[in-house]
Structures are given as C-alpha cells and as structure tokens.
PDB file of C-alpha atoms and ligand atoms in Angstrom:
ATOM      1  CA  MET A 141       1.581   7.216 -10.668  1.00  0.00           C
ATOM      2  CA  LYS A 142       2.569   4.747  -7.550  1.00  0.00           C
ATOM      3  CA  LEU A 143      -0.197   2.024  -6.777  1.00  0.00           C
ATOM      4  CA  PRO A 144      -1.167  -0.068  -4.571  1.00  0.00           C
ATOM      5  CA  GLU A 145      -0.234   2.360  -0.710  1.00  0.00           C
ATOM      6  CA  LEU A 146      -1.731   1.152   2.475  1.00  0.00           C
ATOM      7  CA  PRO A 147      -6.079   0.752   1.789  1.00  0.00           C
ATOM      8  CA  GLU A 148      -5.183  -1.411  -1.052  1.00  0.00           C
ATOM      9  CA  ALA A 149      -2.855  -4.167   0.095  1.00  0.00           C
ATOM     10  CA  GLU A 150      -4.968  -3.870   3.422  1.00  0.00           C
ATOM     11  CA  THR A 151      -7.510  -5.021   1.683  1.00  0.00           C
ATOM     12  CA  ILE A 152      -5.638  -7.704   0.052  1.00  0.00           C
ATOM     13  CA  LYS A 153      -3.903  -8.830   3.104  1.00  0.00           C
ATOM     14  CA  ARG A 154      -8.012  -9.333   4.302  1.00  0.00           C
ATOM     15  CA  GLU A 155      -9.581 -10.655   1.862  1.00  0.00           C
ATOM     16  CA  LEU A 156      -6.629 -12.790   1.828  1.00  0.00           C
ATOM     17  CA  GLU A 157      -7.090 -13.610   5.519  1.00  0.00           C
ATOM     18  CA  GLN A 158     -10.933 -15.093   4.300  1.00  0.00           C
ATOM     19  CA  SER A 159     -10.022 -16.945   1.556  1.00  0.00           C
ATOM     20  CA  VAL A 160      -6.148 -19.099   1.686  1.00  0.00           C
ATOM     21  CA  VAL A 161      -5.376 -19.501   5.440  1.00  0.00           C
ATOM     22  CA  GLY A 162      -5.483 -23.174   5.943  1.00  0.00           C
ATOM     23  CA  LEU A 163      -4.992 -24.307   2.398  1.00  0.00           C
ATOM     24  CA  LYS A 164      -2.289 -26.182   1.244  1.00  0.00           C
ATOM     25  CA  ILE A 165       0.057 -24.772  -1.843  1.00  0.00           C
ATOM     26  CA  VAL A 166       0.141 -28.182  -3.858  1.00  0.00           C
ATOM     27  CA  ASP A 167       2.365 -26.935  -6.491  1.00  0.00           C
ATOM     28  CA  VAL A 168       3.623 -24.014  -7.712  1.00  0.00           C
ATOM     29  CA  GLU A 169       4.238 -22.909 -11.430  1.00  0.00           C
ATOM     30  CA  VAL A 170       6.926 -20.145 -12.383  1.00  0.00           C
ATOM     31  CA  PRO A 171       6.744 -18.714 -16.585  1.00  0.00           C
ATOM     32  CA  VAL A 172       9.343 -15.897 -15.395  1.00  0.00           C
ATOM     33  CA  SER A 173      11.531 -16.914 -13.239  1.00  0.00           C
ATOM     34  CA  SER A 174      13.242 -13.831 -12.437  1.00  0.00           C
ATOM     35  CA  VAL A 175       9.749 -12.257  -9.980  1.00  0.00           C
ATOM     36  CA  VAL A 176      11.335 -15.315  -7.862  1.00  0.00           C
ATOM     37  CA  LYS A 177      15.198 -13.578  -6.839  1.00  0.00           C
ATOM     38  CA  ILE A 178      16.112 -17.296  -6.137  1.00  0.00           C
ATOM     39  CA  PRO A 179      17.125 -19.988  -8.438  1.00  0.00           C
ATOM     40  CA  THR A 180      13.307 -21.624  -9.689  1.00  0.00           C
ATOM     41  CA  ASN A 181      13.900 -24.928  -9.063  1.00  0.00           C
ATOM     42  CA  ASP A 182      14.518 -24.164  -4.963  1.00  0.00           C
ATOM     43  CA  PHE A 183      11.545 -22.107  -4.697  1.00  0.00           C
ATOM     44  CA  VAL A 184       8.762 -23.979  -5.560  1.00  0.00           C
ATOM     45  CA  ARG A 185      11.029 -27.488  -4.053  1.00  0.00           C
ATOM     46  CA  ARG A 186      10.703 -24.751  -0.936  1.00  0.00           C
ATOM     47  CA  VAL A 187       6.529 -23.790  -0.968  1.00  0.00           C
ATOM     48  CA  ARG A 188       5.186 -26.839  -2.188  1.00  0.00           C
ATOM     49  CA  GLY A 189       3.217 -28.478   0.219  1.00  0.00           C
ATOM     50  CA  THR A 190       3.048 -26.409   2.792  1.00  0.00           C
ATOM     51  CA  THR A 191       0.347 -24.836   4.697  1.00  0.00           C
ATOM     52  CA  ILE A 192      -1.035 -20.868   4.356  1.00  0.00           C
ATOM     53  CA  THR A 193      -0.724 -20.194   8.556  1.00  0.00           C
ATOM     54  CA  GLY A 194      -1.999 -16.305   8.173  1.00  0.00           C
ATOM     55  CA  ILE A 195      -1.299 -13.723   6.288  1.00  0.00           C
ATOM     56  CA  GLY A 196       0.755  -9.913   6.934  1.00  0.00           C
ATOM     57  CA  ARG A 197       1.492  -7.226   5.760  1.00  0.00           C
ATOM     58  CA  ARG A 198       3.400  -4.035   6.463  1.00  0.00           C
ATOM     59  CA  ALA A 199       3.836  -0.661   4.226  1.00  0.00           C
ATOM     60  CA  LYS A 200       2.687  -1.580   0.676  1.00  0.00           C
ATOM     61  CA  ILE A 201       4.248  -5.093   1.310  1.00  0.00           C
ATOM     62  CA  ILE A 202       1.858  -8.513   1.542  1.00  0.00           C
ATOM     63  CA  LEU A 203       3.555 -11.476   3.600  1.00  0.00           C
ATOM     64  CA  ILE A 204       1.868 -15.129   3.267  1.00  0.00           C
ATOM     65  CA  HIS A 205       3.397 -17.152   6.120  1.00  0.00           C
ATOM     66  CA  LEU A 206       4.009 -20.944   5.618  1.00  0.00           C
ATOM     67  CA  SER A 207       4.051 -23.928   7.543  1.00  0.00           C
ATOM     68  CA  SER A 208       7.925 -24.563   6.637  1.00  0.00           C
ATOM     69  CA  GLY A 209       8.787 -21.100   9.010  1.00  0.00           C
ATOM     70  CA  ASP A 210       8.997 -19.887   5.091  1.00  0.00           C
ATOM     71  CA  THR A 211       7.096 -16.436   4.597  1.00  0.00           C
ATOM     72  CA  LEU A 212       5.769 -15.858   0.512  1.00  0.00           C
ATOM     73  CA  LEU A 213       6.950 -11.583   0.742  1.00  0.00           C
ATOM     74  CA  PHE A 214       4.870  -9.607  -1.924  1.00  0.00           C
ATOM     75  CA  HIS A 215       5.947  -6.368  -3.401  1.00  0.00           C
ATOM     76  CA  LEU A 216       3.286  -5.439  -5.725  1.00  0.00           C
ATOM     77  CA  LYS A 217       5.366  -2.339  -6.950  1.00  0.00           C
ATOM     78  CA  VAL A 218       2.991  -0.196  -9.789  1.00  0.00           C
ATOM     79  CA  ALA A 219       0.728  -2.561 -11.030  1.00  0.00           C
ATOM     80  CA  GLY A 220       1.648  -5.743  -9.007  1.00  0.00           C
ATOM     81  CA  ASN A 221      -1.436  -7.868  -8.766  1.00  0.00           C
ATOM     82  CA  LEU A 222      -2.546 -10.882  -6.735  1.00  0.00           C
ATOM     83  CA  LEU A 223      -5.596 -13.131  -7.751  1.00  0.00           C
ATOM     84  CA  TYR A 224      -7.932 -15.717  -6.084  1.00  0.00           C
ATOM     85  CA  MET A 225      -9.159 -17.651  -8.992  1.00  0.00           C
ATOM     86  CA  PRO A 226      -9.959 -21.035 -10.032  1.00  0.00           C
ATOM     87  CA  ALA A 227      -7.619 -23.076 -11.432  1.00  0.00           C
ATOM     88  CA  ASP A 228      -9.649 -23.863 -15.062  1.00  0.00           C
ATOM     89  CA  VAL A 229      -9.638 -19.421 -14.850  1.00  0.00           C
ATOM     90  CA  GLU A 230      -7.613 -18.562 -17.946  1.00  0.00           C
ATOM     91  CA  LYS A 231      -3.355 -17.661 -16.474  1.00  0.00           C
ATOM     92  CA  GLU A 232      -3.542 -14.009 -18.226  1.00  0.00           C
ATOM     93  CA  LYS A 233       0.190 -13.868 -17.883  1.00  0.00           C
ATOM     94  CA  ALA A 234       0.674 -14.398 -14.274  1.00  0.00           C
ATOM     95  CA  GLN A 235       4.423 -14.710 -13.348  1.00  0.00           C
ATOM     96  CA  VAL A 236       4.328 -17.275 -10.332  1.00  0.00           C
ATOM     97  CA  ILE A 237       0.736 -19.306  -9.920  1.00  0.00           C
ATOM     98  CA  PHE A 238       0.182 -20.989  -6.387  1.00  0.00           C
ATOM     99  CA  VAL A 239      -2.412 -23.820  -7.104  1.00  0.00           C
ATOM    100  CA  LEU A 240      -4.015 -24.442  -3.908  1.00  0.00           C
ATOM    101  CA  ASN A 241      -5.710 -27.795  -2.426  1.00  0.00           C
ATOM    102  CA  ASN A 242     -10.024 -26.498  -3.189  1.00  0.00           C
ATOM    103  CA  GLY A 243      -9.510 -25.988  -7.289  1.00  0.00           C
ATOM    104  CA  TYR A 244      -8.356 -22.517  -6.737  1.00  0.00           C
ATOM    105  CA  GLU A 245      -5.408 -20.825  -7.890  1.00  0.00           C
ATOM    106  CA  LEU A 246      -3.043 -17.874  -6.152  1.00  0.00           C
ATOM    107  CA  ARG A 247      -1.941 -15.715  -9.256  1.00  0.00           C
ATOM    108  CA  PHE A 248       0.561 -13.209  -8.760  1.00  0.00           C
ATOM    109  CA  ARG A 249       0.622 -10.836 -12.211  1.00  0.00           C
ATOM    110  CA  ASP A 250       2.956  -8.126 -12.749  1.00  0.00           C
ATOM    111  CA  PRO A 251       2.297  -6.915 -16.322  1.00  0.00           C
ATOM    112  CA  ARG A 252       5.505  -3.936 -16.032  1.00  0.00           C
ATOM    113  CA  LEU A 253       6.961  -6.691 -13.803  1.00  0.00           C
ATOM    114  CA  PHE A 254       8.810  -4.776 -11.095  1.00  0.00           C
ATOM    115  CA  GLY A 255       7.042  -6.351  -8.455  1.00  0.00           C
ATOM    116  CA  TYR A 256       8.639  -9.576  -7.983  1.00  0.00           C
ATOM    117  CA  VAL A 257       7.806 -12.307  -4.565  1.00  0.00           C
ATOM    118  CA  LYS A 258      10.772 -13.344  -2.162  1.00  0.00           C
ATOM    119  CA  LEU A 259      11.060 -16.093   0.398  1.00  0.00           C
ATOM    120  CA  ILE A 260      12.312 -15.410   3.483  1.00  0.00           C
ATOM    121  CA  SER A 261      13.670 -17.480   6.329  1.00  0.00           C
ATOM    122  CA  GLY A 262      13.489 -16.763   9.376  1.00  0.00           C
ATOM    123  CA  ASP A 263      11.999 -13.228  11.109  1.00  0.00           C
ATOM    124  CA  VAL A 264      10.391 -11.816   7.891  1.00  0.00           C
ATOM    125  CA  PHE A 265      10.709  -8.444   9.510  1.00  0.00           C
ATOM    126  CA  ARG A 266      14.632  -7.827   9.601  1.00  0.00           C
ATOM    127  CA  SER A 267      13.802  -8.453   5.851  1.00  0.00           C
ATOM    128  CA  PRO A 268      15.587  -5.411   3.837  1.00  0.00           C
ATOM    129  CA  GLU A 269      12.093  -4.815   2.515  1.00  0.00           C
ATOM    130  CA  LEU A 270      10.441  -4.400   6.059  1.00  0.00           C
ATOM    131  CA  SER A 271      13.165  -3.770   8.541  1.00  0.00           C
ATOM    132  CA  ARG A 272      13.862   0.188   7.111  1.00  0.00           C
ATOM    133  CA  LEU A 273      10.587   0.954   6.999  1.00  0.00           C
ATOM    134  CA  GLY A 274       9.243   3.633   9.396  1.00  0.00           C
ATOM    135  CA  PRO A 275       5.841   3.370  11.635  1.00  0.00           C
ATOM    136  CA  GLU A 276       2.242   1.806  10.675  1.00  0.00           C
ATOM    137  CA  PRO A 277       0.299   4.907  10.493  1.00  0.00           C
ATOM    138  CA  LEU A 278      -2.847   3.383  11.931  1.00  0.00           C
ATOM    139  CA  SER A 279      -0.572   1.319  15.112  1.00  0.00           C
ATOM    140  CA  ASP A 280      -1.879   2.117  17.840  1.00  0.00           C
ATOM    141  CA  GLN A 281       2.124   2.346  18.950  1.00  0.00           C
ATOM    142  CA  PHE A 282       2.019   5.883  15.768  1.00  0.00           C
ATOM    143  CA  THR A 283       0.084   8.394  18.611  1.00  0.00           C
ATOM    144  CA  LEU A 284       0.450  12.245  17.908  1.00  0.00           C
ATOM    145  CA  ASP A 285       3.114  12.294  20.366  1.00  0.00           C
ATOM    146  CA  THR A 286       5.089  10.349  18.268  1.00  0.00           C
ATOM    147  CA  PHE A 287       4.395  12.031  15.167  1.00  0.00           C
ATOM    148  CA  ARG A 288       5.139  15.623  16.846  1.00  0.00           C
ATOM    149  CA  GLU A 289       8.149  14.016  18.263  1.00  0.00           C
ATOM    150  CA  MET A 290       9.387  12.107  14.388  1.00  0.00           C
ATOM    151  CA  LEU A 291       8.500  15.986  12.329  1.00  0.00           C
ATOM    152  CA  GLN A 292      10.311  17.771  14.850  1.00  0.00           C
ATOM    153  CA  ARG A 293      13.672  15.611  14.022  1.00  0.00           C
ATOM    154  CA  ARG A 294      13.407  16.246  10.638  1.00  0.00           C
ATOM    155  CA  PRO A 295      12.412  20.203  11.002  1.00  0.00           C
ATOM    156  CA  ARG A 296      13.755  21.479   7.145  1.00  0.00           C
ATOM    157  CA  SER A 297      11.681  19.071   5.767  1.00  0.00           C
ATOM    158  CA  GLN A 298       8.669  19.394   2.913  1.00  0.00           C
ATOM    159  CA  ILE A 299       5.574  17.215   4.887  1.00  0.00           C
ATOM    160  CA  LYS A 300       4.166  15.985   1.786  1.00  0.00           C
ATOM    161  CA  GLY A 301       8.169  14.734   0.434  1.00  0.00           C
ATOM    162  CA  LEU A 302       7.514  13.205   4.803  1.00  0.00           C
ATOM    163  CA  LEU A 303       4.659  11.630   3.961  1.00  0.00           C
ATOM    164  CA  LEU A 304       5.593  10.100   1.195  1.00  0.00           C
ATOM    165  CA  ASP A 305       8.979   8.995   2.089  1.00  0.00           C
ATOM    166  CA  GLN A 306       8.337   5.077   3.599  1.00  0.00           C
ATOM    167  CA  SER A 307      11.153   5.109   6.103  1.00  0.00           C
ATOM    168  CA  PHE A 308       9.769   8.047   8.071  1.00  0.00           C
ATOM    169  CA  ILE A 309       5.737   6.887   7.827  1.00  0.00           C
ATOM    170  CA  ALA A 310       5.373   3.475   6.208  1.00  0.00           C
ATOM    171  CA  GLY A 311       2.527   2.682   3.791  1.00  0.00           C
ATOM    172  CA  ILE A 312       1.223   6.623   1.934  1.00  0.00           C
ATOM    173  CA  GLY A 313       1.849   7.140  -1.517  1.00  0.00           C
ATOM    174  CA  ASN A 314       1.063   9.708  -4.399  1.00  0.00           C
ATOM    175  CA  ILE A 315      -2.813  10.159  -3.884  1.00  0.00           C
ATOM    176  CA  TYR A 316      -3.177   9.700  -0.354  1.00  0.00           C
ATOM    177  CA  ALA A 317      -0.695  12.520   0.823  1.00  0.00           C
ATOM    178  CA  ASP A 318      -2.607  14.203  -1.630  1.00  0.00           C
ATOM    179  CA  GLU A 319      -5.943  13.857   0.484  1.00  0.00           C
ATOM    180  CA  ILE A 320      -4.412  13.362   4.118  1.00  0.00           C
ATOM    181  CA  LEU A 321      -3.053  17.153   3.257  1.00  0.00           C
ATOM    182  CA  PHE A 322      -6.593  18.649   2.308  1.00  0.00           C
ATOM    183  CA  TYR A 323      -7.402  17.316   4.948  1.00  0.00           C
ATOM    184  CA  ALA A 324      -5.944  19.113   6.810  1.00  0.00           C
ATOM    185  CA  ARG A 325      -5.690  22.081   5.183  1.00  0.00           C
ATOM    186  CA  VAL A 326      -2.222  22.264   4.772  1.00  0.00           C
ATOM    187  CA  TYR A 327       0.284  23.248   1.318  1.00  0.00           C
ATOM    188  CA  PRO A 328       2.691  20.512   0.593  1.00  0.00           C
ATOM    189  CA  THR A 329       5.269  22.053   0.374  1.00  0.00           C
ATOM    190  CA  ARG A 330       5.309  23.441   4.231  1.00  0.00           C
ATOM    191  CA  PRO A 331       8.807  22.874   6.549  1.00  0.00           C
ATOM    192  CA  ALA A 332       7.789  20.297   8.943  1.00  0.00           C
ATOM    193  CA  GLY A 333       9.807  22.854  10.941  1.00  0.00           C
ATOM    194  CA  SER A 334       6.981  25.357  10.440  1.00  0.00           C
ATOM    195  CA  LEU A 335       4.511  23.505  11.091  1.00  0.00           C
ATOM    196  CA  LYS A 336       1.976  24.600  14.025  1.00  0.00           C
ATOM    197  CA  ASP A 337       0.604  22.555  16.727  1.00  0.00           C
ATOM    198  CA  GLU A 338      -3.123  22.229  15.323  1.00  0.00           C
ATOM    199  CA  GLU A 339      -1.856  21.648  12.040  1.00  0.00           C
ATOM    200  CA  ILE A 340       0.362  18.807  12.840  1.00  0.00           C
ATOM    201  CA  ARG A 341      -3.008  17.491  15.176  1.00  0.00           C
ATOM    202  CA  ARG A 342      -5.039  17.829  11.425  1.00  0.00           C
ATOM    203  CA  ILE A 343      -2.611  16.156   9.851  1.00  0.00           C
ATOM    204  CA  TYR A 344      -2.254  13.097  12.105  1.00  0.00           C
ATOM    205  CA  GLU A 345      -6.095  12.854  12.413  1.00  0.00           C
ATOM    206  CA  GLY A 346      -5.849  12.999   8.524  1.00  0.00           C
ATOM    207  CA  ILE A 347      -3.807  10.282   7.628  1.00  0.00           C
ATOM    208  CA  ARG A 348      -5.774   7.963  10.610  1.00  0.00           C
ATOM    209  CA  VAL A 349      -9.460   9.301   8.806  1.00  0.00           C
ATOM    210  CA  ILE A 350      -8.484   8.761   5.351  1.00  0.00           C
ATOM    211  CA  LEU A 351      -6.390   5.741   5.481  1.00  0.00           C
ATOM    212  CA  SER A 352      -9.168   3.986   7.324  1.00  0.00           C
ATOM    213  CA  ARG A 353     -12.054   5.157   5.326  1.00  0.00           C
ATOM    214  CA  ALA A 354      -9.534   4.257   2.375  1.00  0.00           C
ATOM    215  CA  ILE A 355     -10.000   0.727   3.417  1.00  0.00           C
ATOM    216  CA  ALA A 356     -13.458   0.535   4.707  1.00  0.00           C
ATOM    217  CA  GLU A 357     -14.100   1.156   0.865  1.00  0.00           C
ATOM    218  CA  ARG A 358     -11.220  -1.035  -0.415  1.00  0.00           C
ATOM    219  CA  GLY A 359      -8.645   1.097  -1.591  1.00  0.00           C
ATOM    220  CA  THR A 360      -9.019   3.586  -4.495  1.00  0.00           C
ATOM    221  CA  SER A 361      -8.295   1.937  -8.268  1.00  0.00           C
ATOM    222  CA  ILE A 362      -7.198   4.943 -10.664  1.00  0.00           C
ATOM    223  CA  ILE A 363      -5.339   3.387 -13.621  1.00  0.00           C
ATOM    224  CA  SER A 364      -4.303  -1.120 -12.421  1.00  0.00           C
ATOM    225  CA  TYR A 365      -5.835  -1.627  -8.914  1.00  0.00           C
ATOM    226  CA  ILE A 366      -7.803  -4.639  -8.040  1.00  0.00           C
ATOM    227  CA  ASP A 367      -8.277  -6.513  -5.433  1.00  0.00           C
ATOM    228  CA  LEU A 368      -8.090 -10.396  -4.840  1.00  0.00           C
ATOM    229  CA  TYR A 369     -11.173 -10.899  -6.490  1.00  0.00           C
ATOM    230  CA  GLY A 370     -10.558  -9.318  -9.503  1.00  0.00           C
ATOM    231  CA  LYS A 371     -12.812  -6.011  -8.016  1.00  0.00           C
ATOM    232  CA  LYS A 372     -11.983  -2.813  -8.368  1.00  0.00           C
ATOM    233  CA  GLY A 373     -11.802  -0.066  -4.941  1.00  0.00           C
ATOM    234  CA  ASN A 374     -14.352   2.546  -4.748  1.00  0.00           C
ATOM    235  CA  TYR A 375     -12.284   5.239  -2.872  1.00  0.00           C
ATOM    236  CA  GLY A 376     -11.743   6.760  -6.117  1.00  0.00           C
ATOM    237  CA  ASN A 377     -15.570   8.190  -5.495  1.00  0.00           C
ATOM    238  CA  PHE A 378     -13.885   9.970  -2.892  1.00  0.00           C
ATOM    239  CA  LEU A 379     -10.621  11.428  -3.234  1.00  0.00           C
ATOM    240  CA  LYS A 380     -11.473  14.672  -2.858  1.00  0.00           C
ATOM    241  CA  VAL A 381      -8.837  16.973  -4.414  1.00  0.00           C
ATOM    242  CA  HIS A 382      -6.428  14.048  -6.451  1.00  0.00           C
ATOM    243  CA  TYR A 383      -6.758  13.628  -9.799  1.00  0.00           C
ATOM    244  CA  GLN A 384      -9.680  16.608  -9.403  1.00  0.00           C
ATOM    245  CA  ALA A 385      -7.817  19.674 -11.493  1.00  0.00           C
ATOM    246  CA  GLY A 386     -10.208  22.473 -12.556  1.00  0.00           C
ATOM    247  CA  LYS A 387     -12.909  20.608  -9.961  1.00  0.00           C
ATOM    248  CA  PRO A 388     -14.481  22.888  -7.224  1.00  0.00           C
ATOM    249  CA  CYS A 389     -13.364  22.518  -4.253  1.00  0.00           C
ATOM    250  CA  GLY A 390     -14.521  20.762  -1.678  1.00  0.00           C
ATOM    251  CA  ASN A 391     -14.193  22.822   1.435  1.00  0.00           C
ATOM    252  CA  ASP A 392     -16.770  24.876   1.844  1.00  0.00           C
ATOM    253  CA  CYS A 393     -14.776  27.127  -0.088  1.00  0.00           C
ATOM    254  CA  ALA A 394     -14.204  29.360  -3.183  1.00  0.00           C
ATOM    255  CA  GLY A 395     -10.821  28.136  -4.770  1.00  0.00           C
ATOM    256  CA  THR A 396     -10.106  25.733  -7.659  1.00  0.00           C
ATOM    257  CA  VAL A 397      -8.286  22.886  -7.208  1.00  0.00           C
ATOM    258  CA  VAL A 398      -4.836  22.630  -9.698  1.00  0.00           C
ATOM    259  CA  LYS A 399      -2.359  20.484  -9.883  1.00  0.00           C
ATOM    260  CA  ILE A 400       1.439  21.386  -8.803  1.00  0.00           C
ATOM    261  CA  LYS A 401       4.361  19.390  -8.812  1.00  0.00           C
ATOM    262  CA  VAL A 402       5.833  18.751  -5.235  1.00  0.00           C
ATOM    263  CA  ALA A 403       8.682  16.335  -4.662  1.00  0.00           C
ATOM    264  CA  GLY A 404       9.092  15.594  -8.067  1.00  0.00           C
ATOM    265  CA  ARG A 405       5.163  14.208  -8.330  1.00  0.00           C
ATOM    266  CA  GLY A 406       1.847  15.846  -9.725  1.00  0.00           C
ATOM    267  CA  THR A 407       0.285  16.740  -6.756  1.00  0.00           C
ATOM    268  CA  TYR A 408      -3.132  18.456  -6.877  1.00  0.00           C
ATOM    269  CA  VAL A 409      -4.011  20.996  -4.267  1.00  0.00           C
ATOM    270  CA  CYS A 410      -6.703  23.675  -3.052  1.00  0.00           C
ATOM    271  CA  PRO A 411      -4.781  27.193  -2.685  1.00  0.00           C
ATOM    272  CA  ASP A 412      -7.251  29.032  -1.319  1.00  0.00           C
ATOM    273  CA  CYS A 413      -8.221  26.553   2.231  1.00  0.00           C
ATOM    274  CA  GLN A 414      -4.663  24.660   2.227  1.00  0.00           C
ATOM    275  CA  LYS A 415      -1.871  26.883   3.736  1.00  0.00           C
TER     276      LYS A 415
HETATM  277 ZN1   ZN B 640     -10.533  24.930  -1.109  1.00  0.00          ZN
END
C-alpha cells in the first residue's frame, strides 16, 4: 500500500499554498533527527528565520521554497503526513515541527519513519529525488503523442508496471493505476507493444480524467492519508475496482471485480471488460 500518490500530494500542495505562503518560520524542532538527513543543528540554523515564498510538487514529492533560496523537500513515502495546526494542539509524535509566526505550526509526522525532509540548496529539480522522474501526467508537455512514443520505447513491459514506474511517468501508484486501466478497459498485464492505438488513447484519457477527479475529491484515504488539516480524501467513494474484489463491475457488464497480482502488487480488475 503506497500512499500518497499524485492527487494526495497535489491536495496538500494546494492547501499549503492557501495556508502558509508568506509566513515566517520562527523556530524549528527536530525530535527525530534522522528524518532531516543532515545534522540537526545545520538544518535548524538554515531554516529558522526564513519566510515561505512558494510551494511546489513533483510526482508525490512536496516542495516548500524558502526566502533563503533553499527548498524543503518532503518525501511522504508510505505513511507520512504534513499537518497545519495551532501550536497548542498536542504534538502527536511529529518528527519535524516548523513553528510559524501566526501561532500555527507545520508538522511532519510519519509513524513508520520511511518519509523524510531534505533541505536542498540551488536547483531542487537537479536533486536525486527529482532528476530521474518521468513526465508529470497532468502537464501540458504530457501529450497523447508523447505517451505513444514513451510506450513504443518499452514494447515488452507490462502496462501496469509502466504506470507504476516513476521514471516512466511520475506520481501514479497502485490505486490509480488500477482505476486508470479499468477506465481504459485494458488488462494490466498487456505488453505496451500489444496496445492498439485506440487503447493507448483510452489509457491516456484515463490518466488525465482519473487523476483530475481524484484531485477534485482531495485524494483517496484507504489507510493513512490525511490532508494538511487532518481530513480524509473523498475519492475512496468513487473507486471502481481498487479494493473492490467481489463486487459487481460498474461498467454495465456482468463481470465481478477480482484481485490478481501484477508487477508484485495486488491488482484489481474486471476480467470481463478489461482485455
Ligand atoms: Zn466489467
């Protein structure tokens, strides 16, 4: 279970834009020093006193740009959360706490300790986390022609594995890969080279439609995802196949959703209408 995916990260990014841009970080607390990847003293010294100038996102990674020119890079991994709350709310085992000048705090919390916060100097897009990522699926640069060319370079790869491969396309995880392929009525083990032009077009459309809808519903909360304000996402109510094994297919067909294993991941399909 890998969360968050692009829609969840985009939701947090938009909420950060509304809540923290322009605020000053007056103090930084790092109760769990391994999360920041550099000596705690250096981290605190370079972040304290800066102002938040902007927010970014690439794939599932959230960026907070600082007036110093540095960027905070948040990798939420499986279970990390970023929370914005009044400073007097109990800290609930946060690993990094940014004390803001409006009485609120921004807290990074990951009970499983896989997530981390890095402070990047210079061009953040050259950092190892970002430089090897595939295209952003909702960007103007990601066109149907681009997608077709990308698939032509990987003819033997299974389509689901490609959708999950962050160096092929950024930000899609297990939930949305299943929903996209169901939307496109394409079976997840199909090699990219076997896809007909019409199927490629439907997968492309599915990527754009499913991710946009999920963002509009502020993401999916199956296990651990909550947004900046501690609220769950709504898209779980709209899942057609993921986590729906045994339920009737919603595609006007007589099929039943089943769970199989593809690319090492639990994968949900309707074998009747996904070919
Ligand atoms: Zn079906």
